Amino acid sequence: MTGRILIVDDVATNRIVMKVKLAQACYTVDQAGSGAEALRAARQGRPDLILLDMAMPDMTGVEVCRQLKADPQTADIPVILITAKSDRDAKMAGLVAGADDFLTKPMDEVTLLARVRSLLRARDAVRELHERHAAGVPLGLAEAPAGFTAIELPARIGVVAPGARNAGLWKSALDLRLRDEVVILPREAALAESDTEGGPAPDVFVIAADLERRDDGLRLLSDLRSRPHTRHAAKVVILPEGDSERAAIALDLGASDILYDPFDPEELAIRIRAQLSRKRQADHLRASVRAGLELAVTDSLTGLHNRRYALYHLDLMMARPGRGMAVMMLDLDHFKSINDCHGHSVGDRVLTLVGRRLRAQLRGSDLLARIGGEEFLVALPDGDRAAALDCAERLRHAISDTPFDVGDSTAPLSVTLSVGLALVPPGETGETPQSIIDRADRALYGAKNLGRDQVTLSNRPAA
């Protein structure tokens, strides 16, 4: 993993020693000898991570960290504070100021590099979400970012500890310091999609590295990372005092943070709050990206897929070797008269109801898309002639047999549907999504010319 790391220390020897360690791990290293120099370097060079000494002549590392986190240009840069002695007050102040970790000299090289890798992975994941979101904004696929504000809703904290006594002590300590719901979970319950009362998966897991057996917690960590419903939850792993080797393993397995037992309950609470804030930011960005992707492939009026998605999905369906398919083009008859006589709002309501009726007649594996004003496309995987004709007739009757109640004072409207159907036999290699749409479209024009409200089949390849 490559990355640019800024080392901040007023002692040149310390900077050189650390630079050598990081350079051997293939990181690019910049240096700063004071707090003011660090702030300038961070704003100008935008490093991927900052290793920041606590004691400097012009300002403390805590103050530098506070200023970094207050500046939108540098707020998302991970910071590891480094001190020459174990000082609880300084550690708490640093964590409250936004530091991601707090290491004491002499630093264990294995733990340091594992922590660097972990923070860079987390930074890259958030950066990728930001880039995907930003890419969608000019295309109208997402709202412009206005800055993330954490929503202080109660979260769920899952405690997985060795034995009922330890679990109870951990829960009690967190209950006193957090406003969130803290639940005790056996290992098996942690892997379930919901608990016995139907509660959702936790936002943060606090997991002991050793449960009934040594490394049970690390195995659980790996399982949680692999499952969709817990993949994005934060995981704080509690290790025996001084177990730096397994600390590195836990971080490389995907732990969001680590702490050593016996731990300071206040420090654990601060770290959980920090992890919750980061998770909420990432969840917000993921939701925005997901909404943008859905908007890109969804018709905003009917909620059906749009033409862009239909062509893409048809391509996937046709790429399956040895399987046939049926494609239909559907068009509402005399739809212009509905808009002219009753207005476009009534026409839009009819289109929405048509989409619902069509969807109700199809399987989950069938493709339904609105590809134009009153035009729809249906694709049936593995659809033979008899099944496709039967489906086309069902769709036609679903529209024509029952008038559409559009509300207000407008009387229910009778609407009919014309369908053009084209078949692709198994093993056919000469078709493309557009060519089969063209064949179905010509069949649709045939249905229109024959009087509308009927199904016309075209099973000959386009010339």
PDB file of N, CA, C and O in Angstrom, residues 309-321 323 325 367 381 433:
ATOM      1  N   TYR A 309     -30.623   1.197 -18.624  1.00  0.00           N
ATOM      2  CA  TYR A 309     -30.486  -0.072 -17.920  1.00  0.00           C
ATOM      3  C   TYR A 309     -30.981  -1.237 -18.776  1.00  0.00           C
ATOM      4  O   TYR A 309     -30.392  -2.319 -18.764  1.00  0.00           O
ATOM      5  N   ALA A 310     -32.081  -1.018 -19.515  1.00  0.00           N
ATOM      6  CA  ALA A 310     -32.646  -2.102 -20.328  1.00  0.00           C
ATOM      7  C   ALA A 310     -31.629  -2.616 -21.342  1.00  0.00           C
ATOM      8  O   ALA A 310     -31.466  -3.829 -21.526  1.00  0.00           O
ATOM      9  N   LEU A 311     -30.934  -1.713 -22.015  1.00  0.00           N
ATOM     10  CA  LEU A 311     -29.941  -2.129 -23.010  1.00  0.00           C
ATOM     11  C   LEU A 311     -28.789  -2.891 -22.349  1.00  0.00           C
ATOM     12  O   LEU A 311     -28.299  -3.895 -22.878  1.00  0.00           O
ATOM     13  N   TYR A 312     -28.360  -2.393 -21.184  1.00  0.00           N
ATOM     14  CA  TYR A 312     -27.280  -3.062 -20.460  1.00  0.00           C
ATOM     15  C   TYR A 312     -27.716  -4.463 -20.029  1.00  0.00           C
ATOM     16  O   TYR A 312     -26.988  -5.450 -20.203  1.00  0.00           O
ATOM     17  N   HIS A 313     -28.932  -4.565 -19.466  1.00  0.00           N
ATOM     18  CA  HIS A 313     -29.398  -5.856 -18.972  1.00  0.00           C
ATOM     19  C   HIS A 313     -29.650  -6.840 -20.119  1.00  0.00           C
ATOM     20  O   HIS A 313     -29.378  -8.042 -19.986  1.00  0.00           O
ATOM     21  N   LEU A 314     -30.170  -6.330 -21.232  1.00  0.00           N
ATOM     22  CA  LEU A 314     -30.355  -7.197 -22.395  1.00  0.00           C
ATOM     23  C   LEU A 314     -29.022  -7.780 -22.856  1.00  0.00           C
ATOM     24  O   LEU A 314     -28.944  -8.954 -23.242  1.00  0.00           O
ATOM     25  N   ASP A 315     -28.001  -6.970 -22.819  1.00  0.00           N
ATOM     26  CA  ASP A 315     -26.670  -7.434 -23.218  1.00  0.00           C
ATOM     27  C   ASP A 315     -26.217  -8.580 -22.323  1.00  0.00           C
ATOM     28  O   ASP A 315     -25.661  -9.584 -22.799  1.00  0.00           O
ATOM     29  N   LEU A 316     -26.452  -8.466 -21.018  1.00  0.00           N
ATOM     30  CA  LEU A 316     -26.091  -9.537 -20.092  1.00  0.00           C
ATOM     31  C   LEU A 316     -26.912 -10.798 -20.363  1.00  0.00           C
ATOM     32  O   LEU A 316     -26.382 -11.916 -20.350  1.00  0.00           O
ATOM     33  N   MET A 317     -28.203 -10.636 -20.612  1.00  0.00           N
ATOM     34  CA  MET A 317     -29.068 -11.785 -20.870  1.00  0.00           C
ATOM     35  C   MET A 317     -28.638 -12.531 -22.135  1.00  0.00           C
ATOM     36  O   MET A 317     -28.632 -13.754 -22.181  1.00  0.00           O
ATOM     37  N   MET A 318     -28.262 -11.775 -23.150  1.00  0.00           N
ATOM     38  CA  MET A 318     -27.888 -12.399 -24.416  1.00  0.00           C
ATOM     39  C   MET A 318     -26.502 -13.024 -24.361  1.00  0.00           C
ATOM     40  O   MET A 318     -26.154 -13.849 -25.208  1.00  0.00           O
ATOM     41  N   ALA A 319     -25.718 -12.640 -23.370  1.00  0.00           N
ATOM     42  CA  ALA A 319     -24.368 -13.195 -23.247  1.00  0.00           C
ATOM     43  C   ALA A 319     -24.369 -14.581 -22.609  1.00  0.00           C
ATOM     44  O   ALA A 319     -23.349 -15.261 -22.607  1.00  0.00           O
ATOM     45  N   ARG A 320     -25.504 -15.001 -22.064  1.00  0.00           N
ATOM     46  CA  ARG A 320     -25.580 -16.333 -21.452  1.00  0.00           C
ATOM     47  C   ARG A 320     -25.633 -17.382 -22.547  1.00  0.00           C
ATOM     48  O   ARG A 320     -26.582 -17.406 -23.346  1.00  0.00           O
ATOM     49  N   PRO A 321     -24.661 -18.256 -22.615  1.00  0.00           N
ATOM     50  CA  PRO A 321     -24.595 -19.202 -23.738  1.00  0.00           C
ATOM     51  C   PRO A 321     -25.720 -20.227 -23.706  1.00  0.00           C
ATOM     52  O   PRO A 321     -26.119 -20.718 -22.648  1.00  0.00           O
ATOM     53  N   ARG A 323     -28.930 -20.114 -24.221  1.00  0.00           N
ATOM     54  CA  ARG A 323     -30.232 -19.815 -23.639  1.00  0.00           C
ATOM     55  C   ARG A 323     -30.990 -18.850 -24.536  1.00  0.00           C
ATOM     56  O   ARG A 323     -30.437 -17.856 -25.020  1.00  0.00           O
ATOM     57  N   MET A 325     -34.439 -16.263 -25.398  1.00  0.00           N
ATOM     58  CA  MET A 325     -35.139 -15.201 -24.696  1.00  0.00           C
ATOM     59  C   MET A 325     -36.227 -14.627 -25.599  1.00  0.00           C
ATOM     60  O   MET A 325     -36.241 -14.873 -26.822  1.00  0.00           O
ATOM     61  N   LEU A 367     -37.353  -8.744 -17.143  1.00  0.00           N
ATOM     62  CA  LEU A 367     -36.980  -7.335 -17.238  1.00  0.00           C
ATOM     63  C   LEU A 367     -38.172  -6.513 -17.694  1.00  0.00           C
ATOM     64  O   LEU A 367     -38.840  -6.860 -18.680  1.00  0.00           O
ATOM     65  N   PRO A 381     -36.211 -14.146 -19.893  1.00  0.00           N
ATOM     66  CA  PRO A 381     -35.149 -15.137 -20.093  1.00  0.00           C
ATOM     67  C   PRO A 381     -35.760 -16.519 -20.283  1.00  0.00           C
ATOM     68  O   PRO A 381     -36.771 -16.854 -19.670  1.00  0.00           O
ATOM     69  N   PRO A 433     -28.615  -6.510 -28.601  1.00  0.00           N
ATOM     70  CA  PRO A 433     -29.782  -5.929 -27.940  1.00  0.00           C
ATOM     71  C   PRO A 433     -30.565  -4.984 -28.855  1.00  0.00           C
ATOM     72  O   PRO A 433     -31.794  -5.027 -28.889  1.00  0.00           O
TER      73      PRO A 433
END
